[in-house]
XYZ file of C-alpha atoms in Angstrom:
412
model
C -11.210 -27.441 -12.215
C -12.153 -28.147 -8.573
C -13.711 -31.009 -6.797
C -16.184 -30.318 -3.749
C -13.769 -31.789 -1.221
C -10.740 -30.007 -2.279
C -12.610 -26.802 -2.783
C -13.935 -27.092 0.874
C -10.398 -27.651 2.262
C -9.121 -24.738 0.185
C -11.949 -22.529 1.526
C -11.092 -23.561 5.167
C -7.436 -22.949 4.607
C -8.288 -19.502 3.131
C -10.348 -18.682 6.230
C -7.569 -19.798 8.665
C -4.991 -17.614 6.863
C -7.299 -14.596 6.941
C -8.139 -15.137 10.556
C -4.510 -15.134 11.396
C -3.771 -11.803 9.717
C -6.825 -10.090 11.102
C -5.216 -8.803 14.327
C -1.800 -7.932 12.853
C -1.222 -4.046 12.866
C -4.852 -3.350 13.538
C -5.944 -0.090 15.246
C -8.324 -0.605 18.151
C -10.146 2.741 17.495
C -10.459 2.997 13.859
C -10.638 -0.646 12.973
C -8.178 0.114 10.257
C -4.679 -1.264 9.948
C -1.038 0.475 10.330
C 1.205 -1.976 8.661
C 4.202 0.161 7.653
C 7.454 -0.975 6.062
C 10.084 -2.176 8.571
C 7.885 -1.733 11.605
C 6.960 -4.258 14.247
C 3.773 -5.201 12.359
C 5.702 -5.611 9.084
C 7.923 -7.983 10.943
C 5.039 -10.131 12.155
C 3.621 -10.159 8.849
C 6.785 -11.346 7.207
C 7.195 -14.005 9.982
C 3.663 -15.080 8.963
C 4.639 -15.381 5.231
C 7.761 -17.440 6.042
C 5.573 -19.655 8.141
C 2.915 -20.292 5.262
C 5.809 -20.936 3.049
C 7.425 -23.557 5.355
C 3.977 -25.207 5.935
C 3.822 -25.877 2.266
C 7.547 -26.916 1.869
C 8.249 -24.007 -0.185
C 11.928 -22.430 -0.535
C 11.904 -19.058 1.058
C 14.193 -16.404 -0.221
C 14.868 -12.609 0.174
C 16.144 -10.311 -2.406
C 18.495 -7.383 -1.904
C 15.798 -4.903 -0.844
C 13.820 -7.402 1.442
C 11.102 -8.611 -1.001
C 10.178 -12.054 0.024
C 9.869 -15.070 -2.398
C 8.297 -18.483 -1.666
C 9.130 -20.930 -4.526
C 7.535 -24.273 -5.464
C 10.278 -25.639 -7.652
C 13.784 -24.479 -8.493
C 13.606 -21.027 -10.131
C 17.377 -21.021 -10.891
C 17.312 -24.514 -12.700
C 14.288 -23.158 -14.580
C 16.216 -20.076 -15.716
C 19.123 -22.176 -16.830
C 16.654 -24.220 -18.926
C 15.131 -21.201 -20.438
C 11.894 -21.571 -18.551
C 11.693 -19.011 -15.835
C 9.003 -19.260 -13.219
C 5.366 -18.020 -12.954
C 4.909 -15.630 -10.002
C 1.975 -14.349 -8.137
C 1.387 -12.480 -4.982
C 1.151 -8.826 -3.867
C 1.970 -7.021 -0.588
C 1.212 -7.026 3.092
C 1.794 -3.439 4.149
C -1.031 -0.771 4.351
C -1.829 2.846 4.263
C -2.535 4.554 7.650
C -6.047 2.983 8.785
C -6.190 1.053 5.558
C -8.405 -1.940 4.823
C -7.876 -5.591 5.361
C -8.020 -6.526 1.696
C -5.712 -4.070 -0.075
C -2.527 -6.416 -0.564
C -3.156 -9.230 1.733
C -5.955 -10.651 -0.413
C -3.498 -11.196 -3.054
C -0.967 -13.094 -1.007
C -3.795 -15.211 0.866
C -5.219 -15.925 -2.523
C -1.814 -17.179 -3.895
C -1.225 -19.621 -1.167
C -4.782 -20.869 -1.458
C -4.427 -21.106 -5.234
C -1.298 -23.241 -4.793
C -3.227 -25.379 -2.324
C -5.901 -25.928 -4.946
C -3.396 -27.045 -7.538
C -1.802 -29.562 -5.184
C -5.348 -30.774 -4.035
C -6.070 -31.480 -7.795
C -2.730 -33.154 -8.235
C -1.494 -30.552 -10.840
C 2.218 -30.654 -11.244
C 3.595 -27.498 -12.793
C 6.277 -27.798 -15.590
C 7.561 -24.449 -14.417
C 8.362 -23.324 -10.843
C 5.577 -21.200 -9.262
C 6.592 -18.286 -6.831
C 4.658 -16.293 -4.397
C 6.043 -12.757 -3.709
C 5.578 -10.471 -0.866
C 6.782 -6.934 -2.026
C 7.821 -4.574 0.746
C 6.521 -0.995 1.188
C 4.126 -1.071 -1.720
C 2.036 1.571 -0.195
C 4.844 4.005 0.619
C 2.879 4.954 3.746
C 6.044 5.449 5.964
C 8.586 7.005 3.770
C 6.304 8.629 1.094
C 7.285 6.735 -2.277
C 4.870 3.939 -3.253
C 6.045 0.552 -4.798
C 9.476 1.055 -3.294
C 10.287 -2.762 -3.105
C 9.531 -3.437 -6.728
C 10.992 -0.209 -8.055
C 14.191 -0.871 -6.180
C 14.249 -4.550 -7.224
C 13.982 -3.629 -10.955
C 16.339 -0.647 -10.847
C 13.506 1.821 -11.608
C 14.388 3.552 -8.373
C 17.964 4.304 -7.608
C 19.366 2.834 -4.249
C 20.653 6.338 -3.333
C 17.031 7.404 -3.099
C 16.713 5.436 0.146
C 18.868 7.778 1.958
C 16.678 10.675 0.910
C 13.320 9.275 1.928
C 12.541 9.720 5.682
C 9.589 9.019 7.896
C 8.026 11.458 10.315
C 10.721 10.830 12.797
C 13.493 11.528 10.402
C 14.479 7.762 10.041
C 15.700 7.022 6.324
C 14.391 4.001 4.455
C 17.954 2.638 4.338
C 18.463 3.063 8.116
C 15.201 1.338 8.942
C 16.247 -1.532 6.622
C 19.631 -1.649 8.293
C 17.970 -1.699 11.663
C 16.352 -4.968 10.823
C 19.867 -6.555 10.659
C 19.874 -6.471 6.796
C 22.763 -5.073 4.857
C 22.185 -1.472 3.918
C 25.035 -1.423 1.474
C 23.326 -4.240 -0.489
C 20.186 -2.165 -1.368
C 19.813 -1.963 -5.054
C 18.627 -3.810 -8.284
C 18.637 -7.482 -8.163
C 18.936 -8.793 -11.740
C 19.155 -12.481 -10.556
C 15.940 -12.365 -8.894
C 14.266 -10.600 -11.718
C 15.480 -13.300 -14.173
C 13.520 -15.815 -12.255
C 10.270 -14.029 -13.198
C 9.018 -15.425 -16.434
C 5.421 -14.013 -15.796
C 3.788 -12.182 -13.076
C 0.106 -12.386 -12.167
C -1.193 -10.180 -9.196
C -4.589 -10.647 -7.596
C -6.058 -7.594 -5.816
C -9.335 -6.401 -4.428
C -10.739 -3.846 -6.745
C -10.429 -0.274 -5.652
C -13.846 0.885 -7.118
C -17.286 -0.360 -7.906
C -16.998 -1.314 -11.513
C -17.462 -5.031 -10.877
C -20.344 -4.175 -8.577
C -22.131 -2.441 -11.410
C -21.096 -5.274 -13.886
C -22.418 -7.807 -11.381
C -19.119 -9.861 -11.821
C -17.064 -11.325 -8.946
C -13.707 -11.203 -10.896
C -12.158 -9.170 -13.883
C -8.873 -9.006 -15.740
C -6.630 -5.988 -15.495
C -5.718 -4.123 -18.576
C -3.752 -1.230 -17.669
C -2.895 1.351 -14.965
C -3.434 4.950 -15.324
C -0.437 7.434 -15.242
C 0.006 8.759 -11.748
C 2.515 10.509 -9.456
C 3.095 12.042 -6.134
C 4.536 15.516 -5.611
C 5.703 17.547 -2.490
C 4.254 21.050 -2.117
C 6.294 23.525 0.024
C 4.803 26.813 0.979
C 6.690 29.469 3.168
C 4.879 31.578 5.921
C 6.047 33.629 8.878
C 5.845 32.181 12.482
C 4.009 34.550 14.887
C 1.730 34.708 17.751
C -1.747 33.445 17.232
C -3.306 35.789 19.844
C -1.475 39.170 19.211
C -0.868 39.264 15.490
C -3.489 41.117 13.482
C -5.232 39.168 10.682
C -3.758 41.983 8.235
C -0.156 41.391 9.495
C -0.316 37.541 9.235
C 1.671 35.519 6.606
C 0.034 32.197 7.283
C 1.404 29.209 5.384
C -1.718 27.181 6.318
C -4.092 29.766 4.593
C -1.932 29.345 1.347
C -2.187 25.604 1.567
C -5.968 25.942 2.002
C -5.909 27.688 -1.416
C -3.938 25.048 -2.853
C -6.117 22.206 -1.756
C -9.099 24.007 -3.310
C -7.221 24.647 -6.373
C -6.165 20.907 -6.700
C -9.958 19.816 -6.697
C -10.818 22.565 -9.184
C -8.087 21.725 -11.540
C -8.728 18.009 -11.430
C -12.404 18.477 -12.201
C -11.652 20.865 -15.064
C -9.156 18.436 -16.483
C -10.821 15.151 -16.057
C -8.452 13.812 -13.480
C -8.346 12.885 -9.772
C -6.208 14.726 -7.235
C -5.898 14.412 -3.466
C -3.788 16.159 -0.879
C -3.870 13.633 1.935
C -0.822 14.334 3.999
C 0.159 17.775 5.629
C 3.029 18.779 7.865
C 3.073 22.276 9.507
C 6.020 24.035 11.124
C 6.174 24.698 14.059
C 3.023 22.927 14.549
C 1.676 24.550 17.607
C -1.913 25.486 18.254
C -1.124 28.942 19.156
C 1.555 29.572 16.423
C 0.983 30.816 13.113
C 2.675 28.267 10.669
C 5.925 29.388 9.218
C 5.944 26.538 6.674
C 3.605 24.112 5.334
C 4.500 20.907 3.451
C 1.880 18.822 1.747
C 1.871 15.864 -0.651
C -0.369 15.702 -3.770
C -1.376 12.633 -5.340
C -2.692 13.029 -8.958
C -3.906 10.347 -11.558
C -5.881 10.239 -14.761
C -6.228 8.441 -18.038
C -4.422 11.299 -19.844
C -0.983 12.055 -18.727
C -0.895 15.409 -20.176
C -4.033 16.388 -18.148
C -2.339 15.105 -14.992
C 0.583 17.278 -15.710
C -1.448 20.199 -16.361
C -3.021 19.851 -12.954
C 0.429 19.916 -11.388
C 1.303 22.862 -13.406
C -1.569 24.722 -12.165
C -0.638 24.076 -8.446
C 2.988 24.908 -9.160
C 2.024 28.304 -10.579
C -0.187 28.995 -7.628
C 2.513 28.073 -5.129
C 5.095 30.231 -6.812
C 2.949 33.238 -6.247
C 3.760 32.918 -2.545
C 7.288 31.848 -2.901
C 6.321 28.050 -2.732
C 7.502 25.236 -5.069
C 6.301 21.871 -6.102
C 8.798 18.989 -6.380
C 7.974 15.718 -8.109
C 8.785 12.696 -5.884
C 7.504 9.886 -8.262
C 5.874 9.439 -11.723
C 4.703 6.372 -13.437
C 3.465 6.737 -16.908
C 0.494 4.789 -18.275
C 1.295 1.207 -17.986
C -0.424 -1.382 -20.157
C -0.402 -4.929 -19.071
C 1.161 -7.397 -21.563
C -1.642 -7.705 -24.432
C -0.866 -11.254 -25.343
C -1.023 -12.291 -21.596
C -4.243 -10.402 -21.073
C -5.755 -11.978 -24.202
C -4.654 -15.474 -23.016
C -6.209 -14.956 -19.576
C -9.341 -13.781 -21.175
C -9.684 -16.987 -23.051
C -8.559 -19.232 -20.396
C -10.902 -17.701 -17.762
C -14.023 -17.792 -19.893
C -14.151 -14.262 -21.145
C -14.093 -12.337 -17.743
C -14.632 -8.620 -17.863
C -11.573 -6.427 -18.734
C -10.696 -3.548 -16.423
C -8.229 -0.645 -16.075
C -7.425 0.956 -12.848
C -6.237 4.239 -11.431
C -4.317 2.536 -8.580
C -0.614 1.669 -8.757
C 0.457 -1.939 -8.320
C 3.850 -3.846 -8.204
C 2.540 -5.649 -11.305
C 2.730 -2.315 -13.168
C 6.328 -1.982 -12.074
C 7.341 -5.348 -13.318
C 5.492 -4.637 -16.482
C 7.623 -1.449 -16.900
C 10.738 -3.611 -16.468
C 9.784 -5.749 -19.321
C 8.316 -8.711 -17.427
C 5.023 -10.108 -18.955
C 2.292 -8.991 -16.263
C -1.240 -8.830 -15.717
C -3.759 -8.686 -12.979
C -6.939 -10.119 -11.577
C -9.418 -7.938 -9.571
C -11.989 -9.230 -6.961
C -15.249 -7.416 -6.544
C -15.432 -4.751 -3.652
C -19.266 -4.123 -3.159
C -18.506 -0.938 -1.097
C -16.269 0.449 -3.713
C -14.139 1.996 -0.892
C -10.467 1.295 -0.540
C -7.711 2.521 1.726
C -10.279 2.619 4.567
C -11.694 0.058 7.112
C -14.854 0.064 4.899
C -12.921 -1.822 2.039
C -14.517 -5.231 1.591
C -14.833 -8.424 -0.421
C -17.314 -11.151 0.152
C -15.765 -14.741 0.822
C -17.673 -16.103 -2.098
C -15.975 -13.601 -4.439
C -12.611 -14.049 -2.784
C -12.902 -17.823 -3.449
C -13.976 -17.084 -6.956
C -10.687 -15.172 -7.283
C -8.847 -17.945 -5.934
C -10.302 -20.435 -8.477
C -9.552 -18.021 -11.289
C -5.933 -17.408 -10.113
C -5.519 -21.225 -9.748
C -6.926 -21.823 -13.363
C -4.566 -19.220 -14.784
C -1.527 -20.580 -12.802
C -2.330 -24.085 -14.157
C -2.428 -22.818 -17.698
C 0.732 -20.793 -17.428
C 2.808 -23.210 -15.600
C 2.138 -26.150 -18.068
C 4.148 -24.445 -20.730
C 7.082 -26.692 -21.939
């Protein structure tokens, strides 16, 4: 669908946007990104999104939880006419020391795909929206996909007063500190009604496409996954005077739980990670009186994932500890009819399931026809500075997204 001139202009625009984002929130030592919800870096990213929308004469709106929407066309008129919009996009936040592509690739590609439609004089019959979902990674407050969960009502607004960062600031307080109305946090049916179809492009978080030698694939489903907090008690004491026999070391208990998580996951065909730990009192010369850890567990079989958690809960209970569920997402199939349509329109691209959670999965759970496109990651590494996608593959993703948006937006 592209001519050489328009493709070259879009490629140059893609490179410019990527260059603009490169320094924002980047750590000078690790080379990774720290783009956390409602932080200074997040504010800069949101300003960048607003600027890109303004450059394209798109209407910028923000919903009750701070997700940004850039619209080409009038979404409310489309809803009134029974033809709600076609939305694409992703997120701009990151995990601690995350890679450049997880999230931002979907938003940069969305703007570039819109540029390609305009360069080819394609006028959509439905409005096209680009979304920037806030706090997708949950890196600061501990619950992933908070922006889309709150938007759709899957997560209660009261939860924002219970979620805190390492400094004790709640999600709601951080939101209010930006000048927004904390009392307004909650589901936003008016915004949801504007979304007729959602299509999210994302870098692949594995090596399946590298093995298939394919630059782009169509997502079919998201595995069930969840996060759990593990609390383990101990007894504070002096590290230099307490005999080994007299110690009740919460860290030692945690070490056993970490090992048990790996064993249980291997046994049950799942994946499990304890990637965040908090110790009390946290002194080098003090035996920990308490250890708190967070478990991320996923797998194709929800019962197997639950069994991993049950194994760890039983182990924690032997020392007076407990495991508390913080989030759970069941298996999320993307809309079969939409996946089939994309498969036909995009020339039979490979179909791919994923173990990673995405806003597209939340919208699918809310009943919105949703699907995903994945762009090849030759390293297979994600949530790390080693995450990567070649520019040629990124531009193949832009072309696929533009082709899909053209097809979807032409519906009468």
